[in-house]
Amino acid sequence: MTEPQFNPDAPAIDVDDLHKAFGANEVLKGIDFHVDNGQVVCVVGPSGSGKSTLLRCVNRLEEPTSGRIIVEGIEITDPDIDVDKVRSRIGMVFQSFNLFPHLTVMRNLTIAQQRVKRRSKEEAVSIARNNLEKVGLAEREDAYPAHLSGGQQQRVAIARALSMDPDMMLFDEPTSALDPELVGDVLAVMKDLAGEGMTMMVVTHEMGFAREVGDKLVFMDDGQIVEEGVPTEVLADPKHERTRSFLSKVL
């Protein structure tokens, strides 16, 4: 395995002619796009358009069929690259939280720090407490996931990802499994992260968040990027008929 040599001046994410097929079903049909350092890119589109598959390809949770994905100057689609080394720099937050139900909040935040980052228990706990404070859950470190609301679980999941010191964060529809009144707390944490300069790629249905926080809006349909641009401009004056049709239903 080749030890990756990261280039801090390279784009955070560069995707070149990405295709992904599941059997005969081609889900991604030649995707080209990039995310600059510190940029918040929101990916929107109808269900089944390939948004989550694109996100999962970016950190190789899905294996691309063809094309190149370059993260901080490292081609992670190169079979000789140690993908785990690259993945350790990418925080991922899922729709379904993916917390360990049998572990406390604190243990959820420290286990990977100790096993992957080789941190001492004391250091891992200190970092975890700092991140729980950041997401407004400092007082819940001894709770188990089942005793938290969905919104609290998602904020714990964000704190867990942050505890690994990622260079960028990927969010896969982080609010879609939440009751409407819990969505705002999670979006507020994400907005704070964006304000701190975190590079973020967010698959979302939250158009208000995209408009307010996003630097770039990418509209996908049928495995392709149909339109992209500044969120306020795309939302106010979409150029493509498919974008117009979609936005007319969600705005």
Coordinates of C-alpha atoms in Angstrom, one line a residue:
M1 CA 0.0 0.0 0.0
T2 CA 1.2 3.5 -0.9
E3 CA 1.4 6.0 2.0
P4 CA -0.7 9.0 0.8
Q5 CA 1.0 12.3 0.5
F6 CA -1.7 15.0 1.0
N7 CA -1.5 18.3 -0.7
P8 CA -3.2 21.0 1.5
D9 CA -3.4 23.4 -1.5
A10 CA -5.3 20.9 -3.7
P11 CA -9.1 21.0 -3.8
A12 CA -10.7 19.1 -0.9
I13 CA -12.6 16.8 -3.3
D14 CA -12.2 16.4 -7.1
V15 CA -14.5 14.0 -9.0
D16 CA -13.7 13.2 -12.6
D17 CA -16.1 11.2 -14.9
L18 CA -17.5 9.1 -12.0
H19 CA -19.7 6.2 -12.9
K20 CA -21.3 3.7 -10.5
A21 CA -23.4 0.8 -11.6
F22 CA -25.2 -1.9 -9.5
G23 CA -25.5 -4.7 -11.9
A24 CA -27.3 -3.4 -15.0
N25 CA -28.5 -0.3 -13.1
E26 CA -26.2 2.7 -13.7
V27 CA -26.8 5.0 -10.8
L28 CA -24.0 7.6 -11.6
K29 CA -23.5 8.5 -15.2
G30 CA -20.3 10.5 -15.5
I31 CA -20.1 13.0 -12.6
D32 CA -17.6 15.8 -12.7
F33 CA -17.4 18.3 -9.8
H34 CA -15.1 19.6 -7.1
V35 CA -15.3 21.0 -3.6
D36 CA -12.8 23.7 -2.6
N37 CA -11.3 23.8 0.9
G38 CA -13.7 25.6 3.3
Q39 CA -16.6 25.3 0.9
V40 CA -20.1 24.1 1.8
V41 CA -21.6 22.2 -1.2
C42 CA -25.2 21.2 -0.9
V43 CA -26.4 18.3 -3.2
V44 CA -30.1 18.2 -3.9
G45 CA -32.4 16.3 -6.2
P46 CA -35.3 13.8 -6.3
S47 CA -35.0 10.4 -4.5
G48 CA -33.1 7.9 -6.6
S49 CA -31.1 10.6 -8.4
G50 CA -27.7 9.2 -7.1
K51 CA -27.0 11.8 -4.4
S52 CA -26.2 9.4 -1.6
T53 CA -24.3 7.0 -3.9
L54 CA -22.1 10.0 -4.9
L55 CA -21.4 10.8 -1.3
R56 CA -20.6 7.2 -0.4
C57 CA -18.3 6.9 -3.4
V58 CA -16.3 10.0 -2.2
N59 CA -15.0 8.1 0.8
R60 CA -15.1 4.7 -0.9
L61 CA -18.0 3.2 1.1
E62 CA -19.2 2.4 -2.4
E63 CA -16.7 1.2 -5.0
P64 CA -16.9 3.4 -8.2
T65 CA -17.3 1.5 -11.4
S66 CA -15.0 3.9 -13.2
G67 CA -13.7 7.5 -13.0
R68 CA -11.4 9.2 -10.5
I69 CA -11.9 10.7 -7.1
I70 CA -9.1 12.8 -5.7
V71 CA -9.2 13.9 -2.0
E72 CA -6.6 16.6 -1.0
G73 CA -4.4 15.6 -4.0
I74 CA -4.7 11.9 -3.3
E75 CA -6.4 9.7 -5.9
I76 CA -8.4 7.4 -3.6
T77 CA -9.6 5.4 -6.6
D78 CA -6.0 4.2 -7.1
P79 CA -6.0 0.6 -5.9
D80 CA -2.5 1.0 -4.4
I81 CA -3.6 3.8 -2.0
D82 CA -4.3 3.0 1.6
V83 CA -7.8 4.2 1.5
D84 CA -8.2 4.0 5.3
K85 CA -5.6 6.7 5.7
V86 CA -7.5 9.0 3.5
R87 CA -10.9 8.0 5.0
S88 CA -9.5 9.0 8.5
R89 CA -9.5 12.6 7.3
I90 CA -13.2 12.5 6.2
G91 CA -16.0 12.7 8.8
M92 CA -19.2 11.0 7.8
V93 CA -22.7 11.6 9.3
F94 CA -25.4 9.3 8.2
Q95 CA -29.2 9.6 7.9
S96 CA -29.7 6.9 10.6
F97 CA -27.1 8.1 13.2
N98 CA -25.2 4.8 13.3
L99 CA -24.4 5.1 17.0
F100 CA -23.5 2.0 19.0
P101 CA -26.7 1.4 21.0
H102 CA -24.9 -0.6 23.8
L103 CA -22.3 2.2 24.5
T104 CA -22.8 5.4 26.3
V105 CA -22.5 8.7 24.4
M106 CA -19.0 9.2 25.8
R107 CA -17.9 5.7 24.7
N108 CA -19.3 6.3 21.3
L109 CA -17.1 9.3 21.0
T110 CA -13.9 7.8 22.4
I111 CA -13.7 4.3 21.0
A112 CA -12.5 5.2 17.5
Q113 CA -10.2 7.9 18.9
Q114 CA -8.5 5.3 21.1
R115 CA -8.4 2.5 18.5
V116 CA -7.7 4.4 15.3
K117 CA -6.0 7.6 16.5
R118 CA -4.2 5.7 19.4
R119 CA -5.1 8.4 21.9
S120 CA -5.0 7.8 25.6
K121 CA -8.3 7.5 27.4
E122 CA -7.8 10.9 29.1
E123 CA -7.1 12.7 25.8
A124 CA -10.0 11.0 24.0
V125 CA -12.4 12.0 26.8
S126 CA -11.1 15.6 26.8
I127 CA -11.7 15.9 23.0
A128 CA -15.1 14.2 23.3
R129 CA -16.2 16.6 26.0
N130 CA -15.1 19.6 23.9
N131 CA -17.2 18.3 20.9
L132 CA -20.2 17.4 23.0
E133 CA -20.1 21.0 24.3
K134 CA -19.9 22.2 20.7
V135 CA -23.2 20.4 19.8
G136 CA -24.9 21.4 23.1
L137 CA -24.9 17.9 24.7
A138 CA -22.2 18.2 27.4
E139 CA -24.6 17.0 30.1
R140 CA -25.6 13.8 28.2
E141 CA -22.2 12.0 28.1
D142 CA -23.3 9.1 30.3
A143 CA -26.6 8.5 28.5
Y144 CA -27.3 5.7 26.1
P145 CA -28.5 6.4 22.5
A146 CA -32.0 4.9 23.3
H147 CA -32.5 7.6 25.9
L148 CA -31.9 10.5 23.5
S149 CA -34.2 12.1 20.9
G150 CA -33.4 11.6 17.2
G151 CA -32.0 15.1 17.0
Q152 CA -29.8 14.5 20.0
Q153 CA -28.5 11.3 18.5
Q154 CA -27.7 13.0 15.3
R155 CA -25.8 15.8 17.2
V156 CA -23.9 13.0 19.0
A157 CA -23.0 11.5 15.6
I158 CA -21.7 14.9 14.5
A159 CA -19.6 15.2 17.7
R160 CA -18.3 11.7 17.2
A161 CA -17.1 12.5 13.6
L162 CA -15.6 15.8 14.8
S163 CA -13.6 13.9 17.5
M164 CA -11.5 12.3 14.8
D165 CA -10.3 15.7 13.6
P166 CA -11.5 15.5 10.0
D167 CA -10.4 17.9 7.3
M168 CA -13.9 17.7 5.8
M169 CA -17.4 16.4 6.7
L170 CA -19.9 14.5 4.5
F171 CA -23.5 14.6 5.6
D172 CA -26.0 12.1 4.0
E173 CA -29.5 13.6 4.5
P174 CA -28.7 14.2 8.2
T175 CA -32.1 15.5 9.1
S176 CA -34.4 13.4 7.0
A177 CA -35.1 10.8 9.8
L178 CA -35.9 13.5 12.3
D179 CA -39.2 14.9 13.5
P180 CA -39.6 18.4 12.1
E181 CA -39.2 20.2 15.4
L182 CA -35.8 18.5 15.9
V183 CA -34.3 19.5 12.6
G184 CA -33.4 23.0 13.6
D185 CA -31.0 22.0 16.4
V186 CA -29.0 19.8 14.0
L187 CA -28.9 22.4 11.2
A188 CA -27.7 25.0 13.8
V189 CA -24.7 22.8 14.6
M190 CA -24.0 22.3 10.9
K191 CA -24.3 26.1 10.4
D192 CA -21.8 26.7 13.2
L193 CA -19.4 24.2 11.6
A194 CA -19.6 26.0 8.3
G195 CA -18.9 29.3 10.1
E196 CA -15.7 27.8 11.5
G197 CA -14.6 27.0 7.9
M198 CA -15.2 23.3 7.9
T199 CA -15.3 21.9 4.3
M200 CA -18.7 20.2 4.0
M201 CA -20.6 18.2 1.4
V202 CA -24.2 17.9 2.3
V203 CA -26.9 15.8 0.7
T204 CA -30.1 17.5 1.9
H205 CA -33.7 18.4 1.3
E206 CA -33.4 21.4 3.5
M207 CA -33.5 24.2 0.9
G208 CA -33.4 27.0 3.6
F209 CA -30.1 25.6 4.8
A210 CA -28.7 25.3 1.3
R211 CA -29.7 28.9 0.6
E212 CA -28.3 30.3 3.8
V213 CA -25.2 28.3 4.4
G214 CA -24.2 26.7 1.1
D215 CA -21.5 28.2 -1.2
K216 CA -22.5 25.9 -4.0
L217 CA -25.8 24.1 -4.9
V218 CA -25.6 21.0 -7.0
F219 CA -28.9 19.6 -8.5
M220 CA -28.8 16.0 -9.5
D221 CA -31.3 14.0 -11.5
D222 CA -31.1 10.5 -13.0
G223 CA -27.4 10.0 -12.1
Q224 CA -26.2 13.3 -13.5
I225 CA -25.5 16.8 -12.4
V226 CA -28.1 18.9 -14.2
E227 CA -27.2 22.3 -12.8
E228 CA -24.9 23.9 -10.2
G229 CA -24.2 27.3 -9.0
V230 CA -24.6 29.8 -6.1
P231 CA -27.6 28.6 -4.1
T232 CA -29.5 31.9 -4.0
E233 CA -29.2 32.1 -7.8
V234 CA -30.1 28.5 -8.6
L235 CA -33.1 28.6 -6.2
A236 CA -34.3 32.0 -7.5
D237 CA -33.7 31.4 -11.2
P238 CA -33.0 27.8 -12.2
K239 CA -31.9 27.5 -15.8
H240 CA -32.8 23.9 -16.5
E241 CA -36.4 22.7 -16.9
R242 CA -35.7 19.6 -14.6
T243 CA -34.4 21.9 -11.9
R244 CA -37.4 24.2 -12.2
S245 CA -39.8 21.3 -12.0
F246 CA -38.1 19.9 -8.9
L247 CA -37.9 23.2 -7.1
S248 CA -41.5 24.0 -7.8
K249 CA -42.5 21.0 -5.7
V250 CA -40.1 21.6 -2.8
L251 CA -40.0 25.3 -2.3

